[in-house]
Rosetta silent file (secondary structure, phi, psi, omega in degrees, C-alpha in Angstrom):
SEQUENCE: XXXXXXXXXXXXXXXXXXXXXXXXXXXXXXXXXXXXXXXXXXXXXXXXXXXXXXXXXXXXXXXXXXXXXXXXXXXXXXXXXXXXXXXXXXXXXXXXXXXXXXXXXXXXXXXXXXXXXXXXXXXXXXXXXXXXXXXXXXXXXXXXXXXXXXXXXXXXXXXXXXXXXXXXXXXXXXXXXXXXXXXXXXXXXXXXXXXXXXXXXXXX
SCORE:     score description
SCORE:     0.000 S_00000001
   1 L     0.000  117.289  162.867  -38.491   -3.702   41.098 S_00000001
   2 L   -44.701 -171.388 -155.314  -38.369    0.095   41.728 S_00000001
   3 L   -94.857  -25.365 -165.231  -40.598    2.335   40.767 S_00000001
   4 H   -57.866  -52.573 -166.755  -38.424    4.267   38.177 S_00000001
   5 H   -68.606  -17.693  173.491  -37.550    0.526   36.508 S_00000001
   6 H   -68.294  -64.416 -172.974  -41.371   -0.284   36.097 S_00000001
   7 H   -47.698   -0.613 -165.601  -41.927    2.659   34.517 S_00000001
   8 H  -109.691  -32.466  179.015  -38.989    2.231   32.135 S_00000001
   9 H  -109.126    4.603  156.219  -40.131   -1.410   30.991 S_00000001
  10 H  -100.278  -13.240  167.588  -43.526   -0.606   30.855 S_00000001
  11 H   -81.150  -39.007  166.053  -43.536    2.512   28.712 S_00000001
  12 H   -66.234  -56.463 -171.389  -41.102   -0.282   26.087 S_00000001
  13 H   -79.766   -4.782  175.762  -43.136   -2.436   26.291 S_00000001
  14 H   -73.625  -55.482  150.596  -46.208   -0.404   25.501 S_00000001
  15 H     0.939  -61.242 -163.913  -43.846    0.855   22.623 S_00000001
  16 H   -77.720  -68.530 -170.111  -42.778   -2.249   21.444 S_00000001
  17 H   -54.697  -61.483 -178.838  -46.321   -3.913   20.749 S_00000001
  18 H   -27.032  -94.462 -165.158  -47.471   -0.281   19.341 S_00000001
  19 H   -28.103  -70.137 -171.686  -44.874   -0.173   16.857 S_00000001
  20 H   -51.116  -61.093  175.502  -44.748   -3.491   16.005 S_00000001
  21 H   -38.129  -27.545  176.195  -48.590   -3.811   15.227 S_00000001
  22 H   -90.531   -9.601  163.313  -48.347   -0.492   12.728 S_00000001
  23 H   -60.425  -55.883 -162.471  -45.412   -1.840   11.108 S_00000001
  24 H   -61.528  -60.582  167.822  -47.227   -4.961   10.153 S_00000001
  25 H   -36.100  -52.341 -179.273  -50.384   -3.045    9.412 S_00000001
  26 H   -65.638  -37.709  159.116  -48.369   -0.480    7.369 S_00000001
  27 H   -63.472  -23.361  171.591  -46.632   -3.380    5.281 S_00000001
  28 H  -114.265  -24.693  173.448  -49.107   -5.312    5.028 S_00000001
  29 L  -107.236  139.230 -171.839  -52.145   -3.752    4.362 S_00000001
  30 L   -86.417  159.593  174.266  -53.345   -0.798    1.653 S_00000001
  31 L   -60.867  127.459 -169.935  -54.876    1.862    2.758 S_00000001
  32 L    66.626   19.874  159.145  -58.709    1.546    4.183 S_00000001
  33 E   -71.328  148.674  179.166  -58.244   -2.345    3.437 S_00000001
  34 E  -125.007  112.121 -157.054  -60.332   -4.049    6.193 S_00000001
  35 E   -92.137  131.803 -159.679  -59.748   -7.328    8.047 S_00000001
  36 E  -114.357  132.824 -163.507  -63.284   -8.626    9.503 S_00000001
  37 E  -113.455  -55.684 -168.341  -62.242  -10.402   12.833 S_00000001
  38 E  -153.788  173.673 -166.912  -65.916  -10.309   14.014 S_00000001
  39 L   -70.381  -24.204 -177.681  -69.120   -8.462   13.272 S_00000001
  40 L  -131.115   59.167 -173.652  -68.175   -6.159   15.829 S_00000001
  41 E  -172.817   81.852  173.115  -64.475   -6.262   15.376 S_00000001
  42 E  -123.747  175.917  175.644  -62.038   -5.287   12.499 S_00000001
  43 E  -123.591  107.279 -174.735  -58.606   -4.110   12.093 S_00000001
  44 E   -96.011  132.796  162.760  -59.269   -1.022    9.227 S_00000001
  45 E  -105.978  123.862  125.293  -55.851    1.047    8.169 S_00000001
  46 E  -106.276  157.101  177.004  -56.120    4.629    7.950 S_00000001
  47 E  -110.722  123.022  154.109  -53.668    7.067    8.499 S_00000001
  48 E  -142.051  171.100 -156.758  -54.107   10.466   10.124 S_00000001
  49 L   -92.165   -8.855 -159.553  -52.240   13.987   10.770 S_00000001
  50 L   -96.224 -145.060 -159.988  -54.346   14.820   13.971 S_00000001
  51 L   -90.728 -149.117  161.445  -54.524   13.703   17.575 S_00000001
  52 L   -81.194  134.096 -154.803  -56.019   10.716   18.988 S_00000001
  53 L    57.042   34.216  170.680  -58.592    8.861   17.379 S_00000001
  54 L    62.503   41.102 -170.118  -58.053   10.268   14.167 S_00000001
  55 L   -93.903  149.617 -159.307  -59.332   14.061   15.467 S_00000001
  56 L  -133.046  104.748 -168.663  -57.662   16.399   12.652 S_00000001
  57 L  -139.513  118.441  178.033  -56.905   19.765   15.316 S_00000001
  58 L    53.633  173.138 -158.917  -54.837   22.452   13.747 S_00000001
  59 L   -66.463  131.050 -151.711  -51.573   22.727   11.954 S_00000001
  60 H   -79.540  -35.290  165.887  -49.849   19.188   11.759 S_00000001
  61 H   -59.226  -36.261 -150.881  -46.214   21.011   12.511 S_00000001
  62 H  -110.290  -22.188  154.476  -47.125   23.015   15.051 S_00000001
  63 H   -63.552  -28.511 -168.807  -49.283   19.921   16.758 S_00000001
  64 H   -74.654  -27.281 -174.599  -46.241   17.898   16.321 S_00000001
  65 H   -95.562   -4.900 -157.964  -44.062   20.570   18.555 S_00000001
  66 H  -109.383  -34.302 -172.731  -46.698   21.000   20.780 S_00000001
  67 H   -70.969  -31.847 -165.348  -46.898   16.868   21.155 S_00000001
  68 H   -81.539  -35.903 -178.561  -42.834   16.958   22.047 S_00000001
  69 H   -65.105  -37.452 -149.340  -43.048   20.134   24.623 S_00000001
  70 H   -92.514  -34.898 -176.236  -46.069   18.379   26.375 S_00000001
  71 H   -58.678  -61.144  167.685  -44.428   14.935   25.897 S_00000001
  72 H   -90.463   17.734  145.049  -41.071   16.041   28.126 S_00000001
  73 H   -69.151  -30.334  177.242  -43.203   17.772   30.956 S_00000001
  74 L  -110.190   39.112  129.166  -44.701   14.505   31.503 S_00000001
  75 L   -84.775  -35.337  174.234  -41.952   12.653   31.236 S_00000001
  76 H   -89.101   -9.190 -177.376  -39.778   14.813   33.700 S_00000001
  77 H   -77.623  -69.264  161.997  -43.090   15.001   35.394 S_00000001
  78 H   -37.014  -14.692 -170.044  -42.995   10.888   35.737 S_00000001
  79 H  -102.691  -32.571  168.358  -39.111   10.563   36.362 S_00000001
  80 H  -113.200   19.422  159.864  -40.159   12.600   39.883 S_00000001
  81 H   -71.452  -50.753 -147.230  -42.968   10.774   40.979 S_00000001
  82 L   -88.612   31.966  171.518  -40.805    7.175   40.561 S_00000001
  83 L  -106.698  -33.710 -163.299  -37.948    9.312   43.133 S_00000001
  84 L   -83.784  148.497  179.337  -40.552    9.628   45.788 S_00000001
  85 L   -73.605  -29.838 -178.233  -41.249    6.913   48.142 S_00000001
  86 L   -51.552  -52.711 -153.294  -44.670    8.303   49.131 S_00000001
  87 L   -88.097  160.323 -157.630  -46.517    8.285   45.844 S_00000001
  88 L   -88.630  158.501  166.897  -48.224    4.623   44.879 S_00000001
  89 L   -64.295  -11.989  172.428  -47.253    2.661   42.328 S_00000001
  90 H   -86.529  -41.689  156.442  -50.079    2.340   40.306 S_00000001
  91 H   -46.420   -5.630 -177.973  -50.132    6.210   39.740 S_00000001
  92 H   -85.907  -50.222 -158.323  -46.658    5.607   38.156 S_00000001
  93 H   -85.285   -9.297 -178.879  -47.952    3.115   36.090 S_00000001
  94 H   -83.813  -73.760 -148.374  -51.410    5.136   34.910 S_00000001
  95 H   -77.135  -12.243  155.253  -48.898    7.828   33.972 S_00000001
  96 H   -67.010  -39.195  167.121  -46.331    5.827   32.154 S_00000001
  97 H   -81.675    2.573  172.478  -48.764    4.298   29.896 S_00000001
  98 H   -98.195   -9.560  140.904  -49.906    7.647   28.905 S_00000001
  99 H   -29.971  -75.671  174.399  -46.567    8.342   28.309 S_00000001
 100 H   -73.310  -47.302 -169.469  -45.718    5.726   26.211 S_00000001
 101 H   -61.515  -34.698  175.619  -48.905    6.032   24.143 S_00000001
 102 H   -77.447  -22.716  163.637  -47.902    9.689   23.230 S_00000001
 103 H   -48.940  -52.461  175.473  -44.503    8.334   22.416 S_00000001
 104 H   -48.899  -68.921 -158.412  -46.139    5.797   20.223 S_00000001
 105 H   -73.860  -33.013  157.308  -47.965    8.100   18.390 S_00000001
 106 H   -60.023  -30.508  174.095  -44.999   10.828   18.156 S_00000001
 107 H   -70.213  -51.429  166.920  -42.548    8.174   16.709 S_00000001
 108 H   -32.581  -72.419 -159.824  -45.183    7.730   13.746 S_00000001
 109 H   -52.646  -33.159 -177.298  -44.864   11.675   13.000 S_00000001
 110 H   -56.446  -37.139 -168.141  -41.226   11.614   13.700 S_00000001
 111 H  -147.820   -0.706  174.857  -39.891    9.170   11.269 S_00000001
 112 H   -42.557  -56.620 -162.082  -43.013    7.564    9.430 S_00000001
 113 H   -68.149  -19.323 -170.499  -42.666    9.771    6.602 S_00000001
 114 H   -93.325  -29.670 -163.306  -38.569    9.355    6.232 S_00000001
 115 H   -99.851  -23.336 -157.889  -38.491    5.361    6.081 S_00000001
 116 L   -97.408  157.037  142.843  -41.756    4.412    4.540 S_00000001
 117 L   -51.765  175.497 -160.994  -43.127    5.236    1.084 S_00000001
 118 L   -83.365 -162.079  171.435  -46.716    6.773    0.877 S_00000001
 119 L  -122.886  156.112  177.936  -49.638    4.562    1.211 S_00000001
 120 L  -161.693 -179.005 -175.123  -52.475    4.189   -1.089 S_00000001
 121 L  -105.782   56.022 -167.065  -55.735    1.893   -1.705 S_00000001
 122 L  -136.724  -86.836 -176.782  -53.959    0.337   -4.233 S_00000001
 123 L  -108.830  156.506  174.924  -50.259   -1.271   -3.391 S_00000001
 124 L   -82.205   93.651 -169.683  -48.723   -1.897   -0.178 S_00000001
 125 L   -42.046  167.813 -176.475  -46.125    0.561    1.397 S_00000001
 126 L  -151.929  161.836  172.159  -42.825   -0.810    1.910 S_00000001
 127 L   -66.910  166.393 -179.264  -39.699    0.785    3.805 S_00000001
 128 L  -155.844 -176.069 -148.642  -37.524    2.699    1.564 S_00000001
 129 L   -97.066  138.684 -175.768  -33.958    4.015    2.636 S_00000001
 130 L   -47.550  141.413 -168.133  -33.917    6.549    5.417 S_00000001
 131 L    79.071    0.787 -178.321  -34.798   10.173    4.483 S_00000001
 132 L  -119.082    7.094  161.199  -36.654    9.166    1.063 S_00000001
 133 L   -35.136 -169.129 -169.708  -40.029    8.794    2.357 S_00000001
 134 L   -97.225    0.249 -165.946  -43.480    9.941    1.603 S_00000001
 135 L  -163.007 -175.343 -163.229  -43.158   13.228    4.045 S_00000001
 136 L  -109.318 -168.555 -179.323  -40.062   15.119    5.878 S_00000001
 137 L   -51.488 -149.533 -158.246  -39.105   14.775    9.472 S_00000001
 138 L   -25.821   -4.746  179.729  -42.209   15.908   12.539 S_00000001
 139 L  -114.142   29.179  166.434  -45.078   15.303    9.496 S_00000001
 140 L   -52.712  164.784 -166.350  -45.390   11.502    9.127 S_00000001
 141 L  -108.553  148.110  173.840  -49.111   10.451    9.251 S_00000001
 142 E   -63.177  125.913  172.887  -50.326    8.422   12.528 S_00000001
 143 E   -73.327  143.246  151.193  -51.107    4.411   11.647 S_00000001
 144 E  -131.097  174.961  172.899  -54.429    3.593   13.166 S_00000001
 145 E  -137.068  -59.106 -178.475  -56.416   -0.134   12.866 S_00000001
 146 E   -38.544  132.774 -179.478  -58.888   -0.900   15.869 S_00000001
 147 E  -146.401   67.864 -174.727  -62.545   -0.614   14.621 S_00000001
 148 L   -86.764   75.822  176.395  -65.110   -1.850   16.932 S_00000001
 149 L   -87.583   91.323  167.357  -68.684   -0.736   15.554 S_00000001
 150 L   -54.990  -43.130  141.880  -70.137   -2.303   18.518 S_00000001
 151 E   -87.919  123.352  165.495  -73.793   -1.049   16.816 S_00000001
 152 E  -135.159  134.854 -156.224  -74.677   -0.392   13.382 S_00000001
 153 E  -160.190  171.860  150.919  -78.354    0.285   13.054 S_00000001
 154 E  -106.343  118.150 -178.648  -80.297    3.011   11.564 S_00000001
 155 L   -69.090  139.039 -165.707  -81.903    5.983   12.711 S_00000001
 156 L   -38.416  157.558 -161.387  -85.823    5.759   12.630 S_00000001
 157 L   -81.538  -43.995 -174.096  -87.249    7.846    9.685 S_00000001
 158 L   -82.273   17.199  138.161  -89.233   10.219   11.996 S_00000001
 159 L   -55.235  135.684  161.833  -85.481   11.356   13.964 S_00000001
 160 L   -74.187  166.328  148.113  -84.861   14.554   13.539 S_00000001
 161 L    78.533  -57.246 -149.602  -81.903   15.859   10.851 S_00000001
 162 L  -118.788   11.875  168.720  -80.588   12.111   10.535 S_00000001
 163 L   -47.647  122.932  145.484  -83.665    9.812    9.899 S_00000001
 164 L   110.433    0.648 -163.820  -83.244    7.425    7.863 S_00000001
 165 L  -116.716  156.411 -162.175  -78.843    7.427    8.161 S_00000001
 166 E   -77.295  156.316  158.327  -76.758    4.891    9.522 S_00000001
 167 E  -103.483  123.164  166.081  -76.059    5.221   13.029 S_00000001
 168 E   -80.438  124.367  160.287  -72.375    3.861   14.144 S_00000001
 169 E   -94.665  136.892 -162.413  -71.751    3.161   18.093 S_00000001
 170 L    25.804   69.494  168.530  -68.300    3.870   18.356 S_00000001
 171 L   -59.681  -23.072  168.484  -67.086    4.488   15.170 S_00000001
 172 L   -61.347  144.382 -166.013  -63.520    5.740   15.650 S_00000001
 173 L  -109.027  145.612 -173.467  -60.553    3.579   14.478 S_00000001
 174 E  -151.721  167.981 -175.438  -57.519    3.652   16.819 S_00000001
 175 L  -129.949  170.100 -163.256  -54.247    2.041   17.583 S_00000001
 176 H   -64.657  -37.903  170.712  -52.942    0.743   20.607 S_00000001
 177 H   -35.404  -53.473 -170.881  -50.780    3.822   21.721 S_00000001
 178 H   -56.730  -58.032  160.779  -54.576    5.605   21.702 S_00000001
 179 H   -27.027  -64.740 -161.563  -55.684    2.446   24.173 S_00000001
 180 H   -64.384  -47.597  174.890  -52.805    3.045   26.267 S_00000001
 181 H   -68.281  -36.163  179.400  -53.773    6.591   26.909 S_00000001
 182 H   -54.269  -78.729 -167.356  -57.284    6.306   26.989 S_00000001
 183 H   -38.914  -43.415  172.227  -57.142    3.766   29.822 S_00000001
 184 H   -43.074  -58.431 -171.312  -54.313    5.545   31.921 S_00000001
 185 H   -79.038  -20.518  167.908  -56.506    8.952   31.935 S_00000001
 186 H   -71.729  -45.639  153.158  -59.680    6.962   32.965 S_00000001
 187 H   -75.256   -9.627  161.718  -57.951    5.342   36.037 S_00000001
 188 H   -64.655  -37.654 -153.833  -56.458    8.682   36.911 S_00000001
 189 H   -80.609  -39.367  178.157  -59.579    9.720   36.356 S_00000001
 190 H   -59.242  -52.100 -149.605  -61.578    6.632   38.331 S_00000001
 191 H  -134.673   -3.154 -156.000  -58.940    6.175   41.318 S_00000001
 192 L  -135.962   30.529  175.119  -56.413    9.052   41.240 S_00000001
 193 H   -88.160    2.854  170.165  -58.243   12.187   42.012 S_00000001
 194 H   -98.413   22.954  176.492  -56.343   13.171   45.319 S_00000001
 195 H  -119.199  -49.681 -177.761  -53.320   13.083   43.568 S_00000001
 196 H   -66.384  -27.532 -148.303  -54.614   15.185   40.434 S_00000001
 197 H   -90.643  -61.841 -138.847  -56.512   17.792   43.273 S_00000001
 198 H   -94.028  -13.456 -172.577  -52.992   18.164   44.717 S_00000001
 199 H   -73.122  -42.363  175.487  -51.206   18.396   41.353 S_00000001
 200 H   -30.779  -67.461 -169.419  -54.221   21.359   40.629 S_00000001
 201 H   -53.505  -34.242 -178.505  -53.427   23.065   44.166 S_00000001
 202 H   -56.706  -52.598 -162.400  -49.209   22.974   43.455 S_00000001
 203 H   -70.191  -54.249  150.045  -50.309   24.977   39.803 S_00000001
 204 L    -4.453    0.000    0.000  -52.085   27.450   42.215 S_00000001
Protein backbone atom coordinates (compact mmCIF):
# COMPACT_ATOMS: atom_id res chain seq x y z
CA UNK A 1 0.00 0.00 0.00
CA UNK A 2 1.46 3.47 -0.81
CA UNK A 3 1.99 5.94 1.32
CA UNK A 4 -0.66 8.46 -0.02
CA UNK A 5 -3.41 5.31 0.23
CA UNK A 6 -2.54 4.73 4.02
CA UNK A 7 -3.01 8.01 4.72
CA UNK A 8 -6.35 8.19 2.90
CA UNK A 9 -7.85 5.03 4.82
CA UNK A 10 -6.49 5.92 7.91
CA UNK A 11 -7.63 9.51 8.29
CA UNK A 12 -11.58 7.49 7.32
CA UNK A 13 -11.17 5.42 9.40
CA UNK A 14 -10.22 7.66 12.27
CA UNK A 15 -13.37 9.61 10.95
CA UNK A 16 -15.59 6.93 10.76
CA UNK A 17 -15.29 5.60 14.50
CA UNK A 18 -15.22 9.51 15.61
CA UNK A 19 -18.38 10.24 14.07
CA UNK A 20 -20.01 7.28 14.67
CA UNK A 21 -19.35 7.28 18.55
CA UNK A 22 -20.85 11.16 18.80
CA UNK A 23 -23.73 10.24 16.82
CA UNK A 24 -24.67 7.55 19.23
CA UNK A 25 -23.68 9.67 22.18
CA UNK A 26 -25.62 12.65 20.72
CA UNK A 27 -28.86 10.40 20.21
CA UNK A 28 -28.63 8.67 22.83
CA UNK A 29 -27.70 10.42 25.69
CA UNK A 30 -28.94 14.04 27.39
CA UNK A 31 -26.72 16.33 28.09
CA UNK A 32 -24.09 15.72 31.17
CA UNK A 33 -25.89 12.18 31.49
CA UNK A 34 -23.07 9.83 32.66
CA UNK A 35 -22.44 6.15 31.87
CA UNK A 36 -20.13 4.59 34.80
CA UNK A 37 -17.99 1.94 32.87
CA UNK A 38 -15.53 1.79 35.85
CA UNK A 39 -14.54 3.84 38.85
CA UNK A 40 -12.04 5.33 36.78
CA UNK A 41 -13.86 5.27 33.52
CA UNK A 42 -17.10 6.94 32.16
CA UNK A 43 -18.46 8.10 28.98
CA UNK A 44 -20.01 11.87 30.22
CA UNK A 45 -21.72 14.07 27.17
CA UNK A 46 -20.93 17.58 27.05
CA UNK A 47 -20.76 19.71 24.28
CA UNK A 48 -18.30 22.54 23.69
CA UNK A 49 -17.55 25.70 21.29
CA UNK A 50 -13.70 25.67 22.00
CA UNK A 51 -10.69 23.60 21.03
CA UNK A 52 -9.60 20.38 22.28
CA UNK A 53 -10.53 19.10 25.47
CA UNK A 54 -13.26 21.33 25.93
CA UNK A 55 -10.68 24.64 26.18
CA UNK A 56 -13.24 27.63 25.34
CA UNK A 57 -10.31 30.11 23.28
CA UNK A 58 -11.82 33.07 21.58
CA UNK A 59 -14.58 33.76 19.16
CA UNK A 60 -16.28 30.37 18.07
CA UNK A 61 -16.52 31.82 14.21
CA UNK A 62 -13.41 33.07 13.90
CA UNK A 63 -11.84 29.68 15.68
CA UNK A 64 -13.88 27.78 13.27
CA UNK A 65 -12.04 29.68 10.13
CA UNK A 66 -8.96 29.54 11.73
CA UNK A 67 -9.57 25.47 12.29
CA UNK A 68 -10.27 25.22 8.20
CA UNK A 69 -7.11 27.56 7.09
CA UNK A 70 -4.84 25.46 9.49
CA UNK A 71 -6.74 22.25 8.57
CA UNK A 72 -5.73 22.61 4.53
CA UNK A 73 -1.98 23.55 5.28
CA UNK A 74 -1.73 20.29 6.88
CA UNK A 75 -3.46 18.52 4.66
CA UNK A 76 -1.54 19.86 1.50
CA UNK A 77 1.26 19.66 3.95
CA UNK A 78 0.51 15.61 4.25
CA UNK A 79 -0.47 15.03 0.47
CA UNK A 80 3.57 16.04 -0.06
CA UNK A 81 5.16 14.05 2.38
CA UNK A 82 3.08 10.65 0.98
CA UNK A 83 4.83 11.93 -2.85
CA UNK A 84 8.26 11.56 -1.42
CA UNK A 85 9.95 8.32 -1.27
CA UNK A 86 12.47 9.46 1.38
CA UNK A 87 10.22 10.40 4.26
CA UNK A 88 9.09 7.19 6.64
CA UNK A 89 5.96 5.98 6.89
CA UNK A 90 5.14 6.30 10.26
CA UNK A 91 5.61 10.18 10.03
CA UNK A 92 2.74 9.95 7.45
CA UNK A 93 0.76 8.16 9.69
CA UNK A 94 1.51 10.51 13.06
CA UNK A 95 0.39 13.30 10.73
CA UNK A 96 -2.69 11.81 9.25
CA UNK A 97 -4.17 11.03 12.49
CA UNK A 98 -3.80 14.54 13.48
CA UNK A 99 -5.41 15.30 10.51
CA UNK A 100 -8.25 13.34 10.80
CA UNK A 101 -8.83 14.28 14.45
CA UNK A 102 -9.11 18.03 13.39
CA UNK A 103 -11.45 16.87 10.69
CA UNK A 104 -13.43 15.08 13.30
CA UNK A 105 -13.81 17.84 15.36
CA UNK A 106 -14.46 20.45 12.35
CA UNK A 107 -17.32 18.24 10.93
CA UNK A 108 -19.09 18.70 14.48
CA UNK A 109 -18.90 22.69 13.95
CA UNK A 110 -19.66 22.35 10.34
CA UNK A 111 -22.93 20.64 10.27
CA UNK A 112 -23.80 19.68 14.02
CA UNK A 113 -25.91 22.57 14.42
CA UNK A 114 -27.88 22.18 10.81
CA UNK A 115 -29.04 18.38 11.29
CA UNK A 116 -29.42 17.97 14.98
CA UNK A 117 -31.79 19.75 17.37
CA UNK A 118 -30.25 21.37 20.58
CA UNK A 119 -29.40 19.22 23.45
CA UNK A 120 -30.48 19.57 26.94
CA UNK A 121 -30.38 17.61 30.46
CA UNK A 122 -33.69 16.77 29.91
CA UNK A 123 -34.72 14.90 26.38
CA UNK A 124 -32.58 13.38 23.90
CA UNK A 125 -31.54 15.24 20.62
CA UNK A 126 -32.66 13.71 17.56
CA UNK A 127 -31.75 14.64 13.79
CA UNK A 128 -34.09 17.05 12.33
CA UNK A 129 -34.15 17.93 8.48
CA UNK A 130 -31.05 19.60 7.14
CA UNK A 131 -30.66 23.36 7.83
CA UNK A 132 -33.27 23.38 10.89
CA UNK A 133 -30.94 22.74 13.61
CA UNK A 134 -30.03 24.14 16.93
CA UNK A 135 -27.16 26.61 15.35
CA UNK A 136 -26.21 27.85 11.60
CA UNK A 137 -23.45 26.50 9.48
CA UNK A 138 -19.26 26.82 11.13
CA UNK A 139 -21.05 27.15 14.94
CA UNK A 140 -22.21 23.60 15.83
CA UNK A 141 -20.96 22.65 19.37
CA UNK A 142 -18.08 19.82 19.59
CA UNK A 143 -19.56 16.23 21.12
CA UNK A 144 -17.16 15.10 23.77
CA UNK A 145 -17.61 11.65 26.18
CA UNK A 146 -14.19 10.15 27.50
CA UNK A 147 -13.86 10.85 31.29
CA UNK A 148 -11.14 9.09 33.01
CA UNK A 149 -10.75 10.63 36.67
CA UNK A 150 -7.94 8.34 37.16
CA UNK A 151 -7.78 10.10 40.99
CA UNK A 152 -10.35 11.70 42.95
CA UNK A 153 -9.10 12.53 46.39
CA UNK A 154 -9.03 15.60 48.38
CA UNK A 155 -6.66 18.18 49.08
CA UNK A 156 -5.32 18.08 52.77
CA UNK A 157 -6.90 20.94 54.88
CA UNK A 158 -3.50 22.62 55.60
CA UNK A 159 -2.87 23.08 51.28
CA UNK A 160 -2.69 26.26 50.46
CA UNK A 161 -5.88 28.18 48.51
CA UNK A 162 -7.59 24.64 47.87
CA UNK A 163 -7.57 22.68 51.24
CA UNK A 164 -10.14 20.94 51.87
CA UNK A 165 -11.52 20.75 47.68
CA UNK A 166 -11.71 17.89 45.58
CA UNK A 167 -8.76 17.22 43.65
CA UNK A 168 -9.49 15.52 40.01
CA UNK A 169 -6.37 13.74 38.12
CA UNK A 170 -7.25 14.27 34.74
CA UNK A 171 -10.40 15.71 34.67
CA UNK A 172 -11.00 16.70 31.04
CA UNK A 173 -13.69 14.87 28.98
CA UNK A 174 -12.72 14.23 25.33
CA UNK A 175 -13.67 12.39 22.22
CA UNK A 176 -11.78 10.28 20.10
CA UNK A 177 -10.83 12.87 17.32
CA UNK A 178 -8.99 14.68 20.62
CA UNK A 179 -7.14 10.99 21.17
CA UNK A 180 -6.21 10.92 17.68
CA UNK A 181 -4.39 14.17 17.91
CA UNK A 182 -3.07 13.96 21.17
CA UNK A 183 -1.22 10.74 20.35
CA UNK A 184 0.03 11.80 16.76
CA UNK A 185 1.71 15.12 18.36
CA UNK A 186 3.33 13.00 21.19
CA UNK A 187 5.02 10.55 18.70
CA UNK A 188 6.07 13.48 16.59
CA UNK A 189 7.00 14.71 19.54
CA UNK A 190 8.75 11.24 21.08
CA UNK A 191 10.32 9.92 17.64
CA UNK A 192 10.01 12.64 14.96
CA UNK A 193 12.16 15.49 15.99
CA UNK A 194 14.65 15.47 12.94
CA UNK A 195 11.93 15.80 10.77
CA UNK A 196 10.13 18.72 12.81
CA UNK A 197 14.03 20.48 13.24
CA UNK A 198 14.09 20.36 9.42
CA UNK A 199 10.47 21.47 8.93
CA UNK A 200 11.69 24.58 11.61
CA UNK A 201 14.97 25.23 9.41
CA UNK A 202 12.73 25.24 5.76
CA UNK A 203 10.38 28.19 7.83
CA UNK A 204 13.81 29.95 8.31
Amino acid sequence: MTKGRLAAVLIAAILIIDQVIKIWVKTHMALHESIHVTDWFYIAFIENNGMAYGMQIGSKLVLSLFRIAAICVLAYYVWLQTRKETVRTSYVVCLSMILAGALGNLIDCMFYGLVFDASNSYTVAGLVPFGEGYSSFLMGKVVDMFYFPLIVTTYPNWFPVYGGEEFIFFSPVFNFADSAISVGVVLLILFFRKEISELSLKRE
